[in-house]
Amino acid sequence: MISEGRAPGTGHRTGHLAASIGRRSLAAMAAWLVERRLTQVSSRLKDLRDELSMIDEQLDVFSDDADNADIRALVSETPGAAFEANDARKHRDAMQKHRAHVVEKIAELEQRQDDLLDQLSS
């Protein structure tokens, strides 16, 4: 249905069709982008969880070393043993801080993942 004075293809119905196609294309592109971000977040989460596992193993070793160094420092009562114990505690504390940072980052990414899943389902 083309009205007088309008060029072919610019009729009222054609405009609605183009707008409808545009909205669907935009929605498909938005969904693709959300899926891509979701894939990236999932990959990063996997990497961080693997890192957390390694950190936990290292933290166990550092904690054991710090405990043993504390006992040696108490038994020997020498400045060198006290220095070693202090150094071992510093390593353990640094690893605990790193672990806390990774756990915090995992929580942030899990929240981001939930948000992206909500966007995808709506």
PDB file of C-alpha atoms in Angstrom:
ATOM      1  CA  MET A   1       0.000   0.000   0.000  1.00  0.00           C
ATOM      2  CA  ILE A   2       1.960   2.979  -1.300  1.00  0.00           C
ATOM      3  CA  SER A   3       0.532   6.443  -0.885  1.00  0.00           C
ATOM      4  CA  GLU A   4       0.803   9.180  -3.428  1.00  0.00           C
ATOM      5  CA  GLY A   5       3.977  11.201  -3.012  1.00  0.00           C
ATOM      6  CA  ARG A   6       5.972   8.432  -1.310  1.00  0.00           C
ATOM      7  CA  ALA A   7       8.821   6.590  -2.889  1.00  0.00           C
ATOM      8  CA  PRO A   8       8.469   2.827  -3.251  1.00  0.00           C
ATOM      9  CA  GLY A   9       9.541   0.952  -0.104  1.00  0.00           C
ATOM     10  CA  THR A  10       8.850   3.844   2.241  1.00  0.00           C
ATOM     11  CA  GLY A  11       5.252   2.998   2.987  1.00  0.00           C
ATOM     12  CA  HIS A  12       3.880   2.821   6.497  1.00  0.00           C
ATOM     13  CA  ARG A  13       4.004  -0.978   6.725  1.00  0.00           C
ATOM     14  CA  THR A  14       7.537  -1.149   5.390  1.00  0.00           C
ATOM     15  CA  GLY A  15       8.721   1.202   8.131  1.00  0.00           C
ATOM     16  CA  HIS A  16       7.290  -1.044  10.848  1.00  0.00           C
ATOM     17  CA  LEU A  17       8.911  -4.088   9.276  1.00  0.00           C
ATOM     18  CA  ALA A  18      12.302  -2.366   9.167  1.00  0.00           C
ATOM     19  CA  ALA A  19      11.944  -1.256  12.792  1.00  0.00           C
ATOM     20  CA  SER A  20      10.948  -4.775  13.820  1.00  0.00           C
ATOM     21  CA  ILE A  21      13.919  -6.286  12.015  1.00  0.00           C
ATOM     22  CA  GLY A  22      16.188  -3.654  13.571  1.00  0.00           C
ATOM     23  CA  ARG A  23      14.947  -4.455  17.079  1.00  0.00           C
ATOM     24  CA  ARG A  24      15.452  -8.193  16.530  1.00  0.00           C
ATOM     25  CA  SER A  25      18.944  -7.618  15.157  1.00  0.00           C
ATOM     26  CA  LEU A  26      19.792  -5.392  18.101  1.00  0.00           C
ATOM     27  CA  ALA A  27      18.437  -7.958  20.566  1.00  0.00           C
ATOM     28  CA  ALA A  28      20.418 -10.744  18.879  1.00  0.00           C
ATOM     29  CA  MET A  29      23.580  -8.653  18.953  1.00  0.00           C
ATOM     30  CA  ALA A  30      23.028  -7.787  22.624  1.00  0.00           C
ATOM     31  CA  ALA A  31      22.503 -11.463  23.463  1.00  0.00           C
ATOM     32  CA  TRP A  32      25.665 -12.372  21.560  1.00  0.00           C
ATOM     33  CA  LEU A  33      27.619  -9.742  23.494  1.00  0.00           C
ATOM     34  CA  VAL A  34      26.250 -10.962  26.835  1.00  0.00           C
ATOM     35  CA  GLU A  35      27.127 -14.559  25.909  1.00  0.00           C
ATOM     36  CA  ARG A  36      30.639 -13.484  24.949  1.00  0.00           C
ATOM     37  CA  ARG A  37      31.112 -11.650  28.243  1.00  0.00           C
ATOM     38  CA  LEU A  38      29.682 -14.636  30.099  1.00  0.00           C
ATOM     39  CA  THR A  39      32.218 -16.903  28.408  1.00  0.00           C
ATOM     40  CA  GLN A  40      35.050 -14.549  29.373  1.00  0.00           C
ATOM     41  CA  VAL A  41      33.870 -14.332  32.987  1.00  0.00           C
ATOM     42  CA  SER A  42      33.506 -18.119  33.192  1.00  0.00           C
ATOM     43  CA  SER A  43      37.014 -18.611  31.848  1.00  0.00           C
ATOM     44  CA  ARG A  44      38.462 -16.095  34.300  1.00  0.00           C
ATOM     45  CA  LEU A  45      36.570 -17.759  37.169  1.00  0.00           C
ATOM     46  CA  LYS A  46      38.039 -21.137  36.248  1.00  0.00           C
ATOM     47  CA  ASP A  47      41.547 -19.649  36.166  1.00  0.00           C
ATOM     48  CA  LEU A  48      41.079 -17.966  39.544  1.00  0.00           C
ATOM     49  CA  ARG A  49      39.686 -21.128  41.129  1.00  0.00           C
ATOM     50  CA  ASP A  50      42.719 -23.056  39.856  1.00  0.00           C
ATOM     51  CA  GLU A  51      44.969 -20.337  41.264  1.00  0.00           C
ATOM     52  CA  LEU A  52      43.130 -20.489  44.593  1.00  0.00           C
ATOM     53  CA  SER A  53      43.752 -24.221  44.771  1.00  0.00           C
ATOM     54  CA  MET A  54      47.494 -23.667  44.279  1.00  0.00           C
ATOM     55  CA  ILE A  55      47.481 -20.838  46.813  1.00  0.00           C
ATOM     56  CA  ASP A  56      45.835 -23.096  49.393  1.00  0.00           C
ATOM     57  CA  GLU A  57      48.537 -25.728  48.886  1.00  0.00           C
ATOM     58  CA  GLN A  58      51.294 -23.123  49.188  1.00  0.00           C
ATOM     59  CA  LEU A  59      49.627 -21.572  52.212  1.00  0.00           C
ATOM     60  CA  ASP A  60      49.625 -24.953  53.968  1.00  0.00           C
ATOM     61  CA  VAL A  61      53.366 -25.242  53.372  1.00  0.00           C
ATOM     62  CA  PHE A  62      54.055 -21.650  54.466  1.00  0.00           C
ATOM     63  CA  SER A  63      51.938 -22.112  57.599  1.00  0.00           C
ATOM     64  CA  ASP A  64      53.787 -25.313  58.512  1.00  0.00           C
ATOM     65  CA  ASP A  65      57.123 -23.578  57.911  1.00  0.00           C
ATOM     66  CA  ALA A  66      56.085 -20.628  60.074  1.00  0.00           C
ATOM     67  CA  ASP A  67      54.914 -22.915  62.886  1.00  0.00           C
ATOM     68  CA  ASN A  68      58.141 -24.930  62.763  1.00  0.00           C
ATOM     69  CA  ALA A  69      60.249 -21.774  62.690  1.00  0.00           C
ATOM     70  CA  ASP A  70      58.361 -20.423  65.723  1.00  0.00           C
ATOM     71  CA  ILE A  71      59.075 -23.623  67.646  1.00  0.00           C
ATOM     72  CA  ARG A  72      62.760 -23.546  66.645  1.00  0.00           C
ATOM     73  CA  ALA A  73      62.977 -19.906  67.733  1.00  0.00           C
ATOM     74  CA  LEU A  74      61.465 -20.724  71.128  1.00  0.00           C
ATOM     75  CA  VAL A  75      63.757 -23.695  71.681  1.00  0.00           C
ATOM     76  CA  SER A  76      67.009 -22.168  70.459  1.00  0.00           C
ATOM     77  CA  GLU A  77      66.449 -18.604  71.689  1.00  0.00           C
ATOM     78  CA  THR A  78      68.941 -17.244  69.144  1.00  0.00           C
ATOM     79  CA  PRO A  79      68.561 -14.080  67.081  1.00  0.00           C
ATOM     80  CA  GLY A  80      68.981 -16.050  63.843  1.00  0.00           C
ATOM     81  CA  ALA A  81      66.127 -18.390  64.697  1.00  0.00           C
ATOM     82  CA  ALA A  82      63.926 -15.450  65.674  1.00  0.00           C
ATOM     83  CA  PHE A  83      64.728 -13.770  62.360  1.00  0.00           C
ATOM     84  CA  GLU A  84      63.866 -16.976  60.469  1.00  0.00           C
ATOM     85  CA  ALA A  85      60.581 -17.294  62.350  1.00  0.00           C
ATOM     86  CA  ASN A  86      59.695 -13.684  61.578  1.00  0.00           C
ATOM     87  CA  ASP A  87      60.564 -14.165  57.913  1.00  0.00           C
ATOM     88  CA  ALA A  88      58.433 -17.326  57.701  1.00  0.00           C
ATOM     89  CA  ARG A  89      55.485 -15.485  59.289  1.00  0.00           C
ATOM     90  CA  LYS A  90      55.840 -12.672  56.735  1.00  0.00           C
ATOM     91  CA  HIS A  91      55.693 -15.169  53.870  1.00  0.00           C
ATOM     92  CA  ARG A  92      52.619 -16.826  55.376  1.00  0.00           C
ATOM     93  CA  ASP A  93      50.912 -13.467  55.953  1.00  0.00           C
ATOM     94  CA  ALA A  94      51.644 -12.316  52.393  1.00  0.00           C
ATOM     95  CA  MET A  95      50.150 -15.526  51.009  1.00  0.00           C
ATOM     96  CA  GLN A  96      47.062 -15.086  53.220  1.00  0.00           C
ATOM     97  CA  LYS A  97      46.584 -11.565  51.839  1.00  0.00           C
ATOM     98  CA  HIS A  98      46.981 -12.836  48.295  1.00  0.00           C
ATOM     99  CA  ARG A  99      44.453 -15.582  48.996  1.00  0.00           C
ATOM    100  CA  ALA A 100      41.966 -13.045  50.380  1.00  0.00           C
ATOM    101  CA  HIS A 101      42.402 -10.925  47.246  1.00  0.00           C
ATOM    102  CA  VAL A 102      41.748 -13.912  44.959  1.00  0.00           C
ATOM    103  CA  VAL A 103      38.686 -14.955  46.998  1.00  0.00           C
ATOM    104  CA  GLU A 104      37.351 -11.385  46.732  1.00  0.00           C
ATOM    105  CA  LYS A 105      37.926 -11.347  42.966  1.00  0.00           C
ATOM    106  CA  ILE A 106      36.127 -14.696  42.623  1.00  0.00           C
ATOM    107  CA  ALA A 107      33.136 -13.304  44.535  1.00  0.00           C
ATOM    108  CA  GLU A 108      33.049 -10.240  42.254  1.00  0.00           C
ATOM    109  CA  LEU A 109      33.184 -12.389  39.127  1.00  0.00           C
ATOM    110  CA  GLU A 110      30.477 -14.718  40.451  1.00  0.00           C
ATOM    111  CA  GLN A 111      28.254 -11.676  40.983  1.00  0.00           C
ATOM    112  CA  ARG A 112      29.078 -10.456  37.468  1.00  0.00           C
ATOM    113  CA  GLN A 113      28.244 -13.902  36.115  1.00  0.00           C
ATOM    114  CA  ASP A 114      24.868 -13.838  37.914  1.00  0.00           C
ATOM    115  CA  ASP A 115      24.146 -10.390  36.463  1.00  0.00           C
ATOM    116  CA  LEU A 116      24.999 -11.558  32.946  1.00  0.00           C
ATOM    117  CA  LEU A 117      22.809 -14.643  33.326  1.00  0.00           C
ATOM    118  CA  ASP A 118      19.953 -12.400  34.461  1.00  0.00           C
ATOM    119  CA  GLN A 119      20.460 -10.209  31.378  1.00  0.00           C
ATOM    120  CA  LEU A 120      20.480 -13.240  29.134  1.00  0.00           C
ATOM    121  CA  SER A 121      17.280 -14.669  30.593  1.00  0.00           C
ATOM    122  CA  SER A 122      15.356 -11.388  30.395  1.00  0.00           C
TER     123      SER A 122
END
